PDB file of C-alpha atoms and ligand atoms in Angstrom:
ATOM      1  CA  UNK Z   1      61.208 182.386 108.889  1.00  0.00           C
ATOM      2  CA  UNK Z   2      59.446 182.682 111.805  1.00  0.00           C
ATOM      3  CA  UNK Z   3      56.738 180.324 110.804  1.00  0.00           C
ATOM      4  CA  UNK Z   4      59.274 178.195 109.867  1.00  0.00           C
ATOM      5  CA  UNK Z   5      58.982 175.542 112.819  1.00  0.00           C
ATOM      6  CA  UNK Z   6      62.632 174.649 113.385  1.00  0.00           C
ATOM      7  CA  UNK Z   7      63.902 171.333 115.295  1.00  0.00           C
ATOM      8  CA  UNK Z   8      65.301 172.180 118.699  1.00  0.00           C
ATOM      9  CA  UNK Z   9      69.390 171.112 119.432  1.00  0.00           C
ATOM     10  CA  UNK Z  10      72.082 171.986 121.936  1.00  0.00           C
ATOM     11  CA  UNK Z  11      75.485 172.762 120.314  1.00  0.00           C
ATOM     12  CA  UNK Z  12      78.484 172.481 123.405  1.00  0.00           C
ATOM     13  CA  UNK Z  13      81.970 172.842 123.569  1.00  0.00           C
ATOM     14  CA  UNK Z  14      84.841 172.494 125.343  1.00  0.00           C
ATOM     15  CA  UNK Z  15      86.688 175.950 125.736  1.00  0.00           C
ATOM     16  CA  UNK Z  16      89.410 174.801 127.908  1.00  0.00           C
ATOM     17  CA  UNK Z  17      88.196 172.935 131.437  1.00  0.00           C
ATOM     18  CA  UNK Z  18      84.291 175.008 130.715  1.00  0.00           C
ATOM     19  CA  UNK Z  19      81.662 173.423 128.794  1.00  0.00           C
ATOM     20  CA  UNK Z  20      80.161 176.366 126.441  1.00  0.00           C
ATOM     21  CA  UNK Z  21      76.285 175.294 125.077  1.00  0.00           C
ATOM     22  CA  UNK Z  22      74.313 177.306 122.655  1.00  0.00           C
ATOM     23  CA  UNK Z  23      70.399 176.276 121.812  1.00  0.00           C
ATOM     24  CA  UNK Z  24      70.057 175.991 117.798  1.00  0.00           C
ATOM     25  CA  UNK Z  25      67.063 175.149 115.615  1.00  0.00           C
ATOM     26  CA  UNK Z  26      70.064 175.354 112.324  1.00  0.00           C
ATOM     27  CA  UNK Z  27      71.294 171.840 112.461  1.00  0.00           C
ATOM     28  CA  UNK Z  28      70.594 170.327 109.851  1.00  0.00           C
ATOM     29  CA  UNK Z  29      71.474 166.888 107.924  1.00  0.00           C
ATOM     30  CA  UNK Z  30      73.730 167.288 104.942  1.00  0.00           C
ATOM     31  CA  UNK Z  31      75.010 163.915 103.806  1.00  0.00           C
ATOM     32  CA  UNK Z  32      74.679 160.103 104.832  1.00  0.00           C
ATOM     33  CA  UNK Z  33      77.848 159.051 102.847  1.00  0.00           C
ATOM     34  CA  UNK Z  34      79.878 160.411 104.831  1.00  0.00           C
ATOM     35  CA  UNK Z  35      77.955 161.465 107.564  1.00  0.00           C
ATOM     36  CA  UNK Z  36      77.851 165.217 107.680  1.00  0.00           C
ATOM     37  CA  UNK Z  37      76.175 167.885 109.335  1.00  0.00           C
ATOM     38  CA  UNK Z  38      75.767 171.826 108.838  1.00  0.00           C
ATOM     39  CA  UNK Z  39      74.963 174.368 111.768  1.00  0.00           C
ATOM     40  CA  UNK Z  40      74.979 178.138 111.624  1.00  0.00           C
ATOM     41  CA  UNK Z  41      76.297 180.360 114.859  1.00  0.00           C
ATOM     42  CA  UNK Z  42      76.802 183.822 115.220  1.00  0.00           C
ATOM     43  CA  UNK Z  43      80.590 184.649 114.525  1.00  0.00           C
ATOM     44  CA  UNK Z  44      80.571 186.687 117.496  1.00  0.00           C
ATOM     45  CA  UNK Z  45      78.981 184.259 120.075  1.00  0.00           C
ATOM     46  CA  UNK Z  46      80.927 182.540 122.313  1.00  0.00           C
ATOM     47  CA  UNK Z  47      80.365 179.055 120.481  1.00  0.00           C
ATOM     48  CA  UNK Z  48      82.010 180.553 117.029  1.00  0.00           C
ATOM     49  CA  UNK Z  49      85.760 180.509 118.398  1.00  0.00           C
ATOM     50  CA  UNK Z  50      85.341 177.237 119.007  1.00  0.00           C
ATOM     51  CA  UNK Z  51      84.289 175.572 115.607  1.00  0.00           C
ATOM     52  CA  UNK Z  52      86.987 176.338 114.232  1.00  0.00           C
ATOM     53  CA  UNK Z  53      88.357 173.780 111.437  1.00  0.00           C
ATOM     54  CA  UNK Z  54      89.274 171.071 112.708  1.00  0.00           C
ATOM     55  CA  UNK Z  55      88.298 171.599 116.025  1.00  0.00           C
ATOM     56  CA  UNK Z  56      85.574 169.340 117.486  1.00  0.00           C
ATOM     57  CA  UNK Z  57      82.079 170.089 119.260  1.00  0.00           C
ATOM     58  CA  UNK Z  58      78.763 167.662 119.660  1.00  0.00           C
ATOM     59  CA  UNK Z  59      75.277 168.454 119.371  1.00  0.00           C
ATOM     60  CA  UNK Z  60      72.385 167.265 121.032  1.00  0.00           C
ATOM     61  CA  UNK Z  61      68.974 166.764 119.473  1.00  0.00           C
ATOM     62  CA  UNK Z  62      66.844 167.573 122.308  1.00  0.00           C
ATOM     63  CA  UNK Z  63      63.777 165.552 123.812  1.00  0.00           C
ATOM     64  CA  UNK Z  64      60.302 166.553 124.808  1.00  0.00           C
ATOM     65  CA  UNK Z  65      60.889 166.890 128.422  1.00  0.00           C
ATOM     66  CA  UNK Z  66      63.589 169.161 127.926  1.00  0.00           C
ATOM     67  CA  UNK Z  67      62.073 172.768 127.375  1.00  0.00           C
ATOM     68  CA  UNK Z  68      63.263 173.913 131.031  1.00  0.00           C
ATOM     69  CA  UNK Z  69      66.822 173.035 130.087  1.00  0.00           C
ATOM     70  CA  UNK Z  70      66.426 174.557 126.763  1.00  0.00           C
ATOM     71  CA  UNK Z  71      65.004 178.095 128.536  1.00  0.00           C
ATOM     72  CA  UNK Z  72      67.715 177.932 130.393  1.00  0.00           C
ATOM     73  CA  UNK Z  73      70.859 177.541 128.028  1.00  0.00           C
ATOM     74  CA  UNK Z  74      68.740 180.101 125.825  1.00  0.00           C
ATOM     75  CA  UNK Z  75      69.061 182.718 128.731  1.00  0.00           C
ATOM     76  CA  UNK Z  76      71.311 185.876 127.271  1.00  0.00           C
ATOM     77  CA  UNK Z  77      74.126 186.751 129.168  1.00  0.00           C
ATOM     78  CA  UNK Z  78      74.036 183.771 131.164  1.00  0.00           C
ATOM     79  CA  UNK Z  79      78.116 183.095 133.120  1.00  0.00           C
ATOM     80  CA  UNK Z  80      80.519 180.906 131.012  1.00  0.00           C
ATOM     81  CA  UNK Z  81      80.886 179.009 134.466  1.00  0.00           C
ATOM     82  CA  UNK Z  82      78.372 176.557 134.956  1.00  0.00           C
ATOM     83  CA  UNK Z  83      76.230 176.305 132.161  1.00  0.00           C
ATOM     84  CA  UNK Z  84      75.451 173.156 132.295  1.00  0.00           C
ATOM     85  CA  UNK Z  85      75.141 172.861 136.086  1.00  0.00           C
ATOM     86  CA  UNK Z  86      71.750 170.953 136.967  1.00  0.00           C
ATOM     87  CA  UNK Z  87      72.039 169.253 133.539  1.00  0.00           C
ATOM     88  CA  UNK Z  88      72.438 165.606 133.019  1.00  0.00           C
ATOM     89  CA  UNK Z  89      74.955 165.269 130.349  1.00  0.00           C
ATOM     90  CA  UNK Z  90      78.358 163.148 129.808  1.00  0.00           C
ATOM     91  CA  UNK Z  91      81.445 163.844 128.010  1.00  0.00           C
ATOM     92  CA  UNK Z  92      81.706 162.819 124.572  1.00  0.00           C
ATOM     93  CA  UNK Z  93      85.117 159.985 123.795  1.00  0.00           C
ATOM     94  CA  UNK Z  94      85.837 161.836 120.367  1.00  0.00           C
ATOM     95  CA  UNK Z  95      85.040 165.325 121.162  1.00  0.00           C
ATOM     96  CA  UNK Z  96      85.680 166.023 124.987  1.00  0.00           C
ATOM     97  CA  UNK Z  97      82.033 167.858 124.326  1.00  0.00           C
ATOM     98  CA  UNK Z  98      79.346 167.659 126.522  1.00  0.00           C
ATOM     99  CA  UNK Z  99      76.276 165.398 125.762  1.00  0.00           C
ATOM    100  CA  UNK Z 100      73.313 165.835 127.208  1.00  0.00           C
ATOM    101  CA  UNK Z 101      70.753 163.032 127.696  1.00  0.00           C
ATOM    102  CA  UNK Z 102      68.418 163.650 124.912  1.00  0.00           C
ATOM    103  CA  UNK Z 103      67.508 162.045 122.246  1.00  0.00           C
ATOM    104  CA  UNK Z 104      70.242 161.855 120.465  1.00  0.00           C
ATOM    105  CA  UNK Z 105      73.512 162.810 120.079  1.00  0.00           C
ATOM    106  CA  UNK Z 106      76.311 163.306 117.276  1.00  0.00           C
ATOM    107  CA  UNK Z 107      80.042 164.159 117.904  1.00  0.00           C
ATOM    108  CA  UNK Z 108      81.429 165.909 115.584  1.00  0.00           C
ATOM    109  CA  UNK Z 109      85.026 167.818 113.880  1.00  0.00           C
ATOM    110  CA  UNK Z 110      84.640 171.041 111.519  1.00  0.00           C
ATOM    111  CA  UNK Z 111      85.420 170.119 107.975  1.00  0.00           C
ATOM    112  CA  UNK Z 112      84.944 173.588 106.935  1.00  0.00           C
ATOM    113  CA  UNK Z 113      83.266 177.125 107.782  1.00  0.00           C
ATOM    114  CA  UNK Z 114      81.852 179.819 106.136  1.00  0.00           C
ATOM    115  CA  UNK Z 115      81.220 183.987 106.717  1.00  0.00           C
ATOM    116  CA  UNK Z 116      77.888 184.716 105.629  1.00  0.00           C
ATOM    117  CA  UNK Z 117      76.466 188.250 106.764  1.00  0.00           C
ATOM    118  CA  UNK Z 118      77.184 188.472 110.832  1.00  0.00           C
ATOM    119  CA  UNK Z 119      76.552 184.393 110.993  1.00  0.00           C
ATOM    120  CA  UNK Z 120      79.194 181.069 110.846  1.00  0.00           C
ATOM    121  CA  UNK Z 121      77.998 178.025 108.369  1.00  0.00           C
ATOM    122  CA  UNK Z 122      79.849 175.457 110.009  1.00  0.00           C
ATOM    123  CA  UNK Z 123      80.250 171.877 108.448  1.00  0.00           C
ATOM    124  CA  UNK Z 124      81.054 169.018 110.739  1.00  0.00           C
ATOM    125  CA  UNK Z 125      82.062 165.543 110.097  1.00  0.00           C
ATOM    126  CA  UNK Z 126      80.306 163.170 112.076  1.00  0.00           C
ATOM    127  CA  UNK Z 127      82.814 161.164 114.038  1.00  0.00           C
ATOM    128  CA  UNK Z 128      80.348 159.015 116.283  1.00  0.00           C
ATOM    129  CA  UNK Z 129      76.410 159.753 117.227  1.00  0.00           C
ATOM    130  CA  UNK Z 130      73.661 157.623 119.071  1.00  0.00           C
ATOM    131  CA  UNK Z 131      70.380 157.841 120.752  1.00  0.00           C
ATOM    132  CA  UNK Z 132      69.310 158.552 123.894  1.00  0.00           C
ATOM    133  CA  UNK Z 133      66.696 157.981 126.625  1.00  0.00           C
ATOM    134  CA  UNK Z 134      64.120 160.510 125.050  1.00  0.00           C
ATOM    135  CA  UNK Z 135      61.533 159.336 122.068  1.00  0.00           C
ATOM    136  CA  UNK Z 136      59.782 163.006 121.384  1.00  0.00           C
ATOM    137  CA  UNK Z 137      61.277 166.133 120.356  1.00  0.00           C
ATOM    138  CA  UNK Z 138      60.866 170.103 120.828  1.00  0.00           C
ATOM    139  CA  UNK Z 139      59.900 171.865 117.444  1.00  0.00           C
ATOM    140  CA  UNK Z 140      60.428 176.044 117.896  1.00  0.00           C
ATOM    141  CA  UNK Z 141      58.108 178.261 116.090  1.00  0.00           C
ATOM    142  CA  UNK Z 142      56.818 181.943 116.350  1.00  0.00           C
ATOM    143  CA  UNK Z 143      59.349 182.180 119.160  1.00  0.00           C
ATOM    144  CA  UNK Z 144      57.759 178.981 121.165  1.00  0.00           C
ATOM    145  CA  UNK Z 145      59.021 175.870 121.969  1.00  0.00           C
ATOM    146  CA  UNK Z 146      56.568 173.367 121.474  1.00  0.00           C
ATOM    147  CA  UNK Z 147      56.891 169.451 122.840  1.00  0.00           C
ATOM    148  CA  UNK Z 148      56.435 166.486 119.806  1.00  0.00           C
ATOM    149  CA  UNK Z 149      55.862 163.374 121.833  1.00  0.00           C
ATOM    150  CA  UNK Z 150      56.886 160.134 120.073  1.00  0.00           C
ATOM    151  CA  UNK Z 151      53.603 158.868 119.115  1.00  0.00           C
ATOM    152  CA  UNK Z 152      53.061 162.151 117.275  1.00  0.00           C
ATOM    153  CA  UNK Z 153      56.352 161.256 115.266  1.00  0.00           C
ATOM    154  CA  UNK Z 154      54.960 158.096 114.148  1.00  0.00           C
ATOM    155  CA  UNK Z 155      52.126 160.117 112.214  1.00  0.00           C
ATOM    156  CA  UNK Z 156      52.443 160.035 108.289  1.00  0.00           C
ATOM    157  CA  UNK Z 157      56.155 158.270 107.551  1.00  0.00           C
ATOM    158  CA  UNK Z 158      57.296 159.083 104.408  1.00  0.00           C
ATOM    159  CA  UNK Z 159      58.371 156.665 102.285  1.00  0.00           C
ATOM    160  CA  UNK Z 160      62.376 155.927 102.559  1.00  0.00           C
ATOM    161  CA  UNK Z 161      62.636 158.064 105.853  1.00  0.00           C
ATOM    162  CA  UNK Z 162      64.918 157.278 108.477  1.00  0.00           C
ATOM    163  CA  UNK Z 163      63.392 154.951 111.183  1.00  0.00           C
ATOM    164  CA  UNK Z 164      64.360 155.754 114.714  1.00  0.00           C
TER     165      UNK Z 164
HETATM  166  C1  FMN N 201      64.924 178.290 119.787  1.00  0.00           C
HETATM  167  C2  FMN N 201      66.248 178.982 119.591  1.00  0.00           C
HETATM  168  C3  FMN N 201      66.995 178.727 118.454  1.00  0.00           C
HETATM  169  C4  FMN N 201      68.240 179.332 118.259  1.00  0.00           C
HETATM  170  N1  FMN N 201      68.946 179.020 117.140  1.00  0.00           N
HETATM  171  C5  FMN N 201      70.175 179.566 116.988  1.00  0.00           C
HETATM  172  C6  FMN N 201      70.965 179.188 115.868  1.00  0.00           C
HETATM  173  O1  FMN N 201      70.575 178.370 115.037  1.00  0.00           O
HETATM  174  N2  FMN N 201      72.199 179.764 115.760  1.00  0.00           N
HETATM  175  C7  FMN N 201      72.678 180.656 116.693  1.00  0.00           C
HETATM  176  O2  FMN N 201      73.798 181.149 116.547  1.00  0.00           O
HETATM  177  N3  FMN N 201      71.939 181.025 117.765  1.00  0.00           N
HETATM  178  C8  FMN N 201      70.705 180.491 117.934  1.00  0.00           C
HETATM  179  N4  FMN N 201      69.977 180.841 119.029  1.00  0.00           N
HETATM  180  C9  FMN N 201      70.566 181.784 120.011  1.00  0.00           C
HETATM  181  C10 FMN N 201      71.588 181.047 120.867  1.00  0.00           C
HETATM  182  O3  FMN N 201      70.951 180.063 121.646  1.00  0.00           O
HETATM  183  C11 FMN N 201      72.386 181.964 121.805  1.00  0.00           C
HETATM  184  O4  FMN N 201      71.541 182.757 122.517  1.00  0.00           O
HETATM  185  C12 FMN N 201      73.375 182.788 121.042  1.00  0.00           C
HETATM  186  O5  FMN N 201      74.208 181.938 120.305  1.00  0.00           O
HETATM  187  C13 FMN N 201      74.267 183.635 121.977  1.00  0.00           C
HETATM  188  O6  FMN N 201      74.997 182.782 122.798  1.00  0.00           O
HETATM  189  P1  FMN N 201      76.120 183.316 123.782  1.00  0.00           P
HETATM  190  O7  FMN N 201      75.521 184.429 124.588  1.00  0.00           O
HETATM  191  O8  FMN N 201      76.398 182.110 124.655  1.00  0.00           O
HETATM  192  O9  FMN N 201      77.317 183.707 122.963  1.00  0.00           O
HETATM  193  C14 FMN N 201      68.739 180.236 119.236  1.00  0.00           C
HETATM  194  C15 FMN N 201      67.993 180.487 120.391  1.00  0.00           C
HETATM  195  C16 FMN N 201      66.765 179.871 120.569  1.00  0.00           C
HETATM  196  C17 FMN N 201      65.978 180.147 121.828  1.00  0.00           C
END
């Protein structure tokens, strides 16, 4: 899996007045109609108390520029306080969530989880999501974070894919 190159995304919520962010390459798209959403945590992180059903969270599909900020909510063991100190992000109207200025963004409420082995498949209802300032993307593969810059993305459309 590995080899597998993965699309880079910050998960965050709110656990009380903290913001808690994980780094995930699991979200993934599961429906347009309605818009839906799957992501896969450990059930023992700090993020898997808190997408709960019901309970609401936001992701943020990171840009190009972002690798530092991506090292650095990937660092084990870092505080609970703080973790998004130095990072420009806003609070999300449906979610209370942080969003970080990416590329885009998706607020979201858990529909429904599932235990599978020591993970959390987590389904979220999208309840608003937009883009922001950044046009490229960071793909993760062979434990590297590699930059796609927007020109890149424009290589090779497939017929019927989604535009922006
Ligand atoms: C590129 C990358 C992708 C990751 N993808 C996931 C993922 O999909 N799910 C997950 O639970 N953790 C993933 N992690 C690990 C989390 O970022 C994080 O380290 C873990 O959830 C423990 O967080 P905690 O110490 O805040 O509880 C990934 C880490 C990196 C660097």
């Amino acid at each position: 899996m590995a080899r597998l190159p993965g699309g880079v995304a910050v998960v965050t919520a709110r656990a009380g007045s903290r913001d808690i962010a994980a780094v995930v390459t699991s979200l993934v798209s599961v429906s347009l109609e309605p818009p839906t959403v799957l992501v896969v945590v450990h059930a023992d992180g700090r993020l898997g108390d808190l997408l709960v059903p019901g309970g609401r969270w936001a992701a943020t599909v990171v840009g190009e520029h972002q690798a530092a900020q991506v090292a650095w909510i990937a660092e084990p063991g870092r505080p609970d306080v703080g973790q998004l100190q130095g990072i420009p992000h806003r609070r999300g109207e449906h979610s209370g969530a942080a969003l970080l200025d990416g590329a885009a963004w998706l607020e979201l409420r858990t529909t429904q989880t599932m235990e599978v082995a020591d993970h959390r498949v987590v389904v979220g209802e999208v309840l608003a999501a937009g883009l922001g300032s950044e046009t490229g993307a960071l793909v993760h593969r062979l434990g590297r974070v590699r930059a796609v810059g927007s020109s890149q993305l424009g290589d090779n459309r497939l017929p019927g894919s989604a535009q922006p």
